[in-house]
């Protein structure tokens, strides 16, 4: 199983809503990532978790709150988002952030903030 | 200076043509290198890793030049299905850094 599963695939939310994005992998990977991708741009790193601990936060606004409940699961909690936060949110995992191994990406959640 | 700079294209080539493009990186301590393919509105998928000695996977050839800090991708005998955005990814300091992507369109 080399799959990273993200839910939901699509999400429309108002600026006052609270929602969560979920990412799951069962490859035993210990590094998990959240990326944000706008149209025609490359993915931008948001957060890195290593062994369930947050190791990198790329100065992401606090309206995005990551959580890693266990080694297979990564959540991204959303609150009071702005329309400019509309994007494709990608989760990725790697065996270990210190190893020279590739990243596997989920299919992404396409988020629209209205 | 961006960590990873990539030739954006677009490259518009006929079927059967050869197309090649590069990606440069700024961190000389970068450890590993990959090419990903991303189709419109889909997630990036690994195309191939890039090894120091260069490597080939079917019609795709990747090269790494550590001295000049660039990687390259060459596609031979282009197919319509090769139309996509190709992203170079460089790993260093535990982060994956993406190039901006090279758009390739193969026409019949």
GROMACS .gro file of N, CA and C in nm, chain B residues 10-54:
model
  135
  124UNK      N    1   0.655   2.738  -2.165
  124UNK     CA    2   0.609   2.603  -2.197
  124UNK      C    3   0.683   2.546  -2.319
  125UNK      N    4   0.694   2.416  -2.322
  125UNK     CA    5   0.747   2.346  -2.436
  125UNK      C    6   0.630   2.283  -2.510
  126UNK      N    7   0.619   2.319  -2.636
  126UNK     CA    8   0.512   2.267  -2.721
  126UNK      C    9   0.579   2.188  -2.832
  127UNK      N   10   0.571   2.056  -2.826
  127UNK     CA   11   0.649   1.974  -2.919
  127UNK      C   12   0.559   1.876  -2.991
  128UNK      N   13   0.599   1.832  -3.111
  128UNK     CA   14   0.520   1.730  -3.182
  128UNK      C   15   0.549   1.592  -3.126
  129UNK      N   16   0.455   1.503  -3.145
  129UNK     CA   17   0.478   1.363  -3.107
  129UNK      C   18   0.608   1.313  -3.168
  130UNK      N   19   0.680   1.237  -3.090
  130UNK     CA   20   0.804   1.178  -3.141
  130UNK      C   21   0.927   1.264  -3.118
  131UNK      N   22   0.905   1.390  -3.078
  131UNK     CA   23   1.020   1.480  -3.058
  131UNK      C   24   1.088   1.449  -2.924
  132UNK      N   25   1.207   1.505  -2.912
  132UNK     CA   26   1.281   1.499  -2.786
  132UNK      C   27   1.274   1.636  -2.720
  133UNK      N   28   1.249   1.637  -2.592
  133UNK     CA   29   1.243   1.764  -2.519
  133UNK      C   30   1.325   1.749  -2.391
  134UNK      N   31   1.396   1.856  -2.357
  134UNK     CA   32   1.480   1.852  -2.238
  134UNK      C   33   1.472   1.985  -2.166
  135UNK      N   34   1.482   1.979  -2.034
  135UNK     CA   35   1.479   2.101  -1.956
  135UNK      C   36   1.552   2.079  -1.824
  136UNK      N   37   1.586   2.193  -1.762
  136UNK     CA   38   1.674   2.190  -1.645
  136UNK      C   39   1.611   2.251  -1.523
  137UNK      N   40   1.682   2.230  -1.414
  137UNK     CA   41   1.643   2.284  -1.286
  137UNK      C   42   1.773   2.311  -1.210
  138UNK      N   43   1.788   2.429  -1.152
  138UNK     CA   44   1.907   2.458  -1.073
  138UNK      C   45   1.868   2.474  -0.926
  139UNK      N   46   1.962   2.442  -0.839
  139UNK     CA   47   1.933   2.454  -0.696
  139UNK      C   48   2.046   2.531  -0.629
  140UNK      N   49   2.012   2.598  -0.519
  140UNK     CA   50   2.109   2.690  -0.458
  140UNK      C   51   2.184   2.628  -0.340
  141UNK      N   52   2.126   2.528  -0.275
  141UNK     CA   53   2.187   2.470  -0.156
  141UNK      C   54   2.282   2.357  -0.195
  142UNK      N   55   2.411   2.384  -0.183
  142UNK     CA   56   2.510   2.283  -0.224
  142UNK      C   57   2.506   2.159  -0.136
  143UNK      N   58   2.441   2.169  -0.019
  143UNK     CA   59   2.430   2.054   0.071
  143UNK      C   60   2.306   1.970   0.041
  144UNK      N   61   2.234   2.002  -0.064
  144UNK     CA   62   2.114   1.924  -0.099
  144UNK      C   63   2.151   1.779  -0.118
  145UNK      N   64   2.060   1.693  -0.072
  145UNK     CA   65   2.096   1.552  -0.062
  145UNK      C   66   2.036   1.465  -0.170
  146UNK      N   67   1.914   1.493  -0.208
  146UNK     CA   68   1.852   1.405  -0.307
  146UNK      C   69   1.758   1.485  -0.396
  147UNK      N   70   1.731   1.425  -0.510
  147UNK     CA   71   1.669   1.497  -0.620
  147UNK      C   72   1.569   1.407  -0.692
  148UNK      N   73   1.458   1.468  -0.730
  148UNK     CA   74   1.353   1.389  -0.793
  148UNK      C   75   1.286   1.471  -0.902
  149UNK      N   76   1.228   1.403  -0.997
  149UNK     CA   77   1.133   1.463  -1.091
  149UNK      C   78   0.995   1.408  -1.062
  150UNK      N   79   0.899   1.500  -1.049
  150UNK     CA   80   0.759   1.464  -1.032
  150UNK      C   81   0.683   1.514  -1.153
  151UNK      N   82   0.575   1.446  -1.180
  151UNK     CA   83   0.485   1.486  -1.287
  151UNK      C   84   0.353   1.525  -1.221
  152UNK      N   85   0.296   1.638  -1.268
  152UNK     CA   86   0.166   1.678  -1.215
  152UNK      C   87   0.074   1.709  -1.332
  153UNK      N   88  -0.037   1.637  -1.338
  153UNK     CA   89  -0.140   1.665  -1.436
  153UNK      C   90  -0.236   1.768  -1.377
  154UNK      N   91  -0.311   1.833  -1.468
  154UNK     CA   92  -0.397   1.944  -1.427
  154UNK      C   93  -0.494   1.901  -1.316
  155UNK      N   94  -0.492   1.973  -1.206
  155UNK     CA   95  -0.583   1.953  -1.094
  155UNK      C   96  -0.563   1.817  -1.025
  156UNK      N   97  -0.444   1.759  -1.041
  156UNK     CA   98  -0.412   1.634  -0.972
  156UNK      C   99  -0.291   1.656  -0.882
  157UNK      N  100  -0.262   1.554  -0.803
  157UNK     CA  101  -0.147   1.565  -0.714
  157UNK      C  102  -0.018   1.530  -0.789
  158UNK      N  103   0.098   1.578  -0.739
  158UNK     CA  104   0.225   1.539  -0.801
  158UNK      C  105   0.249   1.389  -0.781
  159UNK      N  106   0.302   1.327  -0.884
  159UNK     CA  107   0.337   1.184  -0.875
  159UNK      C  108   0.482   1.168  -0.915
  160UNK      N  109   0.551   1.081  -0.843
  160UNK     CA  110   0.692   1.060  -0.869
  160UNK      C  111   0.714   1.004  -1.009
  161UNK      N  112   0.798   1.072  -1.085
  161UNK     CA  113   0.837   1.023  -1.217
  161UNK      C  114   0.964   0.939  -1.203
  162UNK      N  115   1.065   0.999  -1.143
  162UNK     CA  116   1.189   0.926  -1.121
  162UNK      C  117   1.278   0.999  -1.023
  163UNK      N  118   1.359   0.921  -0.955
  163UNK     CA  119   1.465   0.978  -0.873
  163UNK      C  120   1.580   1.015  -0.966
  164UNK      N  121   1.668   1.101  -0.919
  164UNK     CA  122   1.783   1.142  -0.999
  164UNK      C  123   1.909   1.101  -0.923
  165UNK      N  124   1.991   1.017  -0.986
  165UNK     CA  125   2.111   0.967  -0.922
  165UNK      C  126   2.234   1.036  -0.979
  166UNK      N  127   2.339   1.034  -0.899
  166UNK     CA  128   2.462   1.106  -0.935
  166UNK      C  129   2.517   1.064  -1.070
  167UNK      N  130   2.503   0.936  -1.101
  167UNK     CA  131   2.561   0.885  -1.226
  167UNK      C  132   2.466   0.902  -1.344
  168UNK      N  133   2.351   0.962  -1.320
  168UNK     CA  134   2.250   0.971  -1.424
  168UNK      C  135   2.171   0.842  -1.432
   0.00000   0.00000   0.00000
